[in-house]
XYZ file of C-alpha atoms in Angstrom:
288
model
C 0.000 0.000 0.000
C 1.000 3.668 -0.129
C 2.337 3.771 3.447
C 4.653 0.812 2.803
C 5.819 2.374 -0.476
C 6.565 5.668 1.287
C 8.460 3.853 4.036
C 10.524 1.874 1.508
C 11.281 5.019 -0.485
C 12.437 6.821 2.679
C 14.660 3.877 3.615
C 16.248 3.789 0.158
C 16.990 7.520 0.274
C 18.489 7.130 3.759
C 20.730 4.255 2.639
C 21.822 6.169 -0.454
C 22.736 9.286 1.526
C 24.735 7.131 3.924
C 26.513 5.515 0.968
C 27.425 8.916 -0.402
C 28.838 10.064 2.937
C 30.869 6.875 3.475
C 32.145 6.758 -0.106
C 33.298 10.369 -0.008
C 35.113 9.803 3.294
C 36.842 6.720 1.891
C 37.957 8.572 -1.231
C 39.102 11.591 0.787
C 41.147 9.356 3.092
C 42.620 7.528 0.095
C 43.677 10.768 -1.521
C 45.244 12.008 1.703
C 47.367 8.864 1.905
C 48.303 8.546 -1.763
C 49.036 12.165 -2.514
C 50.696 15.053 -0.738
C 50.327 17.414 -3.708
C 47.295 17.024 -5.946
C 47.604 13.454 -7.120
C 51.330 13.591 -7.982
C 51.759 9.920 -7.168
C 52.615 6.697 -8.928
C 48.980 6.523 -10.073
C 49.454 9.546 -12.298
C 49.329 8.880 -15.996
C 52.465 9.336 -18.095
C 53.539 12.973 -18.441
C 51.289 14.011 -15.518
C 48.559 15.347 -17.811
C 46.377 17.811 -15.932
C 42.692 18.167 -16.631
C 40.840 21.449 -16.231
C 38.000 21.860 -13.761
C 37.013 25.507 -14.018
C 39.463 27.452 -11.873
C 41.062 24.287 -10.499
C 42.690 21.190 -11.957
C 42.861 17.492 -11.264
C 45.867 15.375 -12.061
C 45.241 12.364 -14.264
C 44.709 9.357 -11.998
C 44.733 6.561 -14.569
C 47.039 3.745 -13.644
C 49.480 3.320 -16.562
C 48.407 -0.332 -16.702
C 44.867 0.755 -17.564
C 46.095 3.012 -20.341
C 48.141 0.101 -21.710
C 45.052 -2.139 -21.696
C 43.044 0.532 -23.512
C 45.771 1.036 -26.123
C 46.083 -2.704 -26.732
C 42.325 -3.219 -27.021
C 41.876 -0.180 -29.282
C 44.370 -1.614 -31.770
C 42.479 -4.905 -32.145
C 39.499 -6.088 -34.157
C 36.540 -7.443 -32.205
C 34.673 -10.613 -33.191
C 31.697 -12.511 -31.714
C 32.620 -14.820 -28.847
C 32.691 -18.568 -29.657
C 29.500 -20.575 -29.138
C 31.197 -22.636 -26.440
C 31.620 -19.491 -24.329
C 27.953 -18.643 -24.707
C 26.986 -22.185 -23.751
C 29.135 -21.984 -20.625
C 27.418 -18.759 -19.546
C 23.989 -20.312 -20.089
C 25.094 -23.092 -17.733
C 26.402 -20.570 -15.193
C 23.116 -18.645 -15.326
C 21.193 -21.813 -14.599
C 23.504 -22.629 -11.699
C 23.012 -19.128 -10.282
C 19.258 -19.637 -10.369
C 19.561 -22.926 -8.512
C 21.900 -21.342 -5.959
C 19.496 -18.485 -5.336
C 16.673 -20.924 -4.593
C 18.683 -23.162 -2.251
C 17.269 -22.638 1.243
C 20.356 -24.274 2.762
C 22.324 -21.105 1.976
C 21.961 -17.884 4.014
C 19.341 -15.505 2.681
C 21.807 -12.571 2.324
C 24.101 -14.692 0.126
C 21.198 -15.787 -2.070
C 19.945 -12.191 -2.237
C 23.427 -11.101 -3.308
C 23.327 -13.534 -6.230
C 19.850 -12.303 -7.141
C 20.824 -8.642 -6.963
C 23.850 -9.126 -9.223
C 21.624 -10.932 -11.740
C 19.111 -8.078 -11.616
C 21.834 -5.449 -12.098
C 23.354 -7.427 -14.956
C 20.057 -7.685 -16.806
C 19.035 -4.105 -16.119
C 22.281 -2.613 -17.414
C 22.034 -4.788 -20.528
C 18.424 -4.044 -21.450
C 18.588 -0.340 -20.580
C 21.834 0.128 -22.504
C 20.659 -1.811 -25.540
C 17.000 -0.851 -25.824
C 16.995 2.682 -24.382
C 20.436 4.193 -24.939
C 20.741 2.618 -28.394
C 17.062 2.819 -29.320
C 15.853 4.567 -32.499
C 15.225 8.306 -32.039
C 12.077 9.286 -30.175
C 10.328 8.020 -27.099
C 9.897 9.068 -23.488
C 13.546 8.361 -22.602
C 15.104 10.103 -25.586
C 17.284 12.254 -23.295
C 19.282 9.183 -22.258
C 19.669 8.147 -25.873
C 20.848 11.612 -26.941
C 23.464 11.691 -24.186
C 24.774 8.264 -25.089
C 24.839 8.817 -28.848
C 26.776 12.020 -28.256
C 29.253 10.062 -26.127
C 29.839 7.625 -29.000
C 30.270 10.446 -31.522
C 32.797 12.205 -29.278
C 34.878 9.054 -28.639
C 37.845 8.320 -30.912
C 39.237 4.885 -31.661
C 41.875 5.409 -28.961
C 38.949 6.156 -26.562
C 39.948 9.786 -26.108
C 37.133 12.345 -25.998
C 36.863 15.170 -28.521
C 35.598 17.462 -25.768
C 38.342 16.535 -23.305
C 37.703 17.984 -19.859
C 34.746 19.967 -21.236
C 32.789 16.775 -21.935
C 29.444 16.598 -20.166
C 30.050 14.389 -17.079
C 26.695 12.708 -17.735
C 28.405 10.989 -20.688
C 30.870 9.296 -18.317
C 29.392 8.844 -14.847
C 26.259 7.502 -13.220
C 24.282 10.292 -11.592
C 23.118 10.068 -8.019
C 19.596 9.562 -9.339
C 20.754 6.594 -11.425
C 22.365 4.951 -8.398
C 19.253 5.575 -6.328
C 17.052 4.119 -9.081
C 19.263 1.022 -9.286
C 18.774 0.379 -5.563
C 15.029 0.697 -5.988
C 14.925 -1.606 -9.038
C 17.035 -4.280 -7.346
C 15.021 -4.104 -4.126
C 11.707 -4.382 -5.936
C 13.127 -7.144 -8.141
C 14.241 -9.216 -5.152
C 10.888 -8.739 -3.458
C 9.091 -9.756 -6.672
C 11.221 -12.899 -6.940
C 10.462 -13.658 -3.297
C 6.757 -13.287 -3.939
C 6.824 -15.588 -6.971
C 9.316 -18.232 -5.829
C 9.045 -17.908 -2.035
C 12.772 -17.185 -1.631
C 12.389 -15.823 1.891
C 13.979 -12.370 1.375
C 12.568 -9.816 3.792
C 12.469 -6.140 2.661
C 15.393 -5.165 4.902
C 17.624 -7.855 3.392
C 16.585 -6.928 -0.141
C 17.248 -3.245 0.499
C 20.573 -3.740 2.281
C 22.003 -6.124 -0.324
C 20.771 -3.920 -3.171
C 22.462 -0.888 -1.632
C 25.775 -2.753 -1.237
C 25.693 -4.020 -4.826
C 24.783 -0.524 -6.072
C 27.743 0.969 -4.207
C 30.125 -1.569 -5.747
C 28.559 -1.296 -9.198
C 28.706 2.504 -9.267
C 32.206 2.721 -7.753
C 33.602 0.387 -10.413
C 31.970 2.265 -13.255
C 32.815 5.787 -12.037
C 36.494 4.822 -11.915
C 36.953 2.536 -14.914
C 34.867 4.544 -17.375
C 36.750 7.691 -16.442
C 40.075 5.880 -16.795
C 39.167 4.367 -20.177
C 38.301 7.784 -21.612
C 40.874 9.740 -19.552
C 38.212 11.909 -17.993
C 38.563 13.129 -14.411
C 36.143 16.037 -13.962
C 33.815 15.630 -11.034
C 30.059 15.164 -11.210
C 28.331 16.947 -8.300
C 25.754 14.800 -6.546
C 27.155 11.527 -7.880
C 29.236 8.945 -6.077
C 32.942 9.749 -6.522
C 35.459 7.543 -8.269
C 37.204 5.027 -6.034
C 40.137 2.818 -6.938
C 38.516 -0.473 -6.006
C 40.018 -2.832 -8.591
C 43.453 -4.327 -9.045
C 44.937 -3.765 -12.487
C 46.285 -7.336 -12.291
C 42.770 -8.745 -12.152
C 41.390 -10.583 -15.211
C 38.071 -8.935 -14.360
C 39.614 -5.475 -14.802
C 40.979 -6.484 -18.206
C 37.551 -7.804 -19.153
C 35.931 -4.515 -18.123
C 38.344 -2.495 -20.251
C 38.257 -4.753 -23.315
C 34.493 -5.154 -23.107
C 33.825 -1.417 -23.110
C 36.433 -0.578 -25.719
C 34.822 -3.281 -27.854
C 31.402 -1.667 -27.379
C 32.738 1.477 -29.022
C 34.691 -0.306 -31.749
C 31.695 -2.384 -32.917
C 29.627 0.770 -33.231
C 27.436 0.148 -30.207
C 26.081 -3.103 -31.667
C 27.225 -5.280 -28.772
C 28.903 -5.481 -25.362
C 25.996 -3.752 -23.640
C 26.910 -5.092 -20.211
C 29.264 -2.674 -18.510
C 30.081 -4.000 -15.019
C 28.461 -7.409 -14.526
C 28.769 -9.800 -17.490
C 26.071 -12.216 -18.581
C 23.235 -11.257 -20.926
C 25.579 -10.277 -23.781
C 26.712 -13.902 -23.866
C 23.177 -15.227 -23.559
C 21.728 -13.157 -26.391
C 24.650 -13.287 -28.819
C 25.801 -9.669 -28.561
C 29.173 -10.276 -26.919
C 32.338 -9.411 -28.833
C 35.939 -10.074 -27.807
C 39.334 -9.084 -29.253
C 40.358 -11.308 -32.138
C 43.078 -13.622 -30.837
């Protein structure tokens, strides 16, 4: 009813505001440790390129390893993944569904699996069918922003607008993060109602908020690094260096997104959590 909806909405807003406060404190502490003079640390990109921010500047924070990954991926051709890879992901998706329904596992763990699946599918379908939809429609603003981002991006992933690029082309807004928490929470509660998974609203909300924080933190950092963009976006979660550059997952993130641009937006719609691209035949990988 309306009272429950209002309560849930208030709880989501409270969790989001707490996330913002914690994330900003973590980033501020990280910067204090890693830099004594405006990011002049080993994380600075070659040549210490500085990026304008009105009357102030930010030092490039891309790890050189990320720039190397981007350069390597940008020089390659991308081809559809082999059928055997797609088959393996179909099997993994089925296993995830079984895991989520296994009452022998703790509810928070099963909710975590469910939330990641919801995020993965949402980012895929929104990216493919809204951001890359034909012109027109109620959500045309999102499409316009994304098409402009593709037009402004060169093969080397640099941006024509540089530091003057609209931050909405690069980062998730605070509203987007808040909406993702709501969608995941409602999705988990819907799955509970249909399959009797035993997720209470507090568990669904808490897990959704944690996954949203991770999801947004990864994207704010990696997307900025890929396109060498470091301007801030007021009201959005800040970038946070949460991934190791030695991780195969980090390489997948970079190659996957570079591939999305190089195939003209016709594939690689997943951006943080892989899955549906493999299931629906829109996944491309560098030609080996």
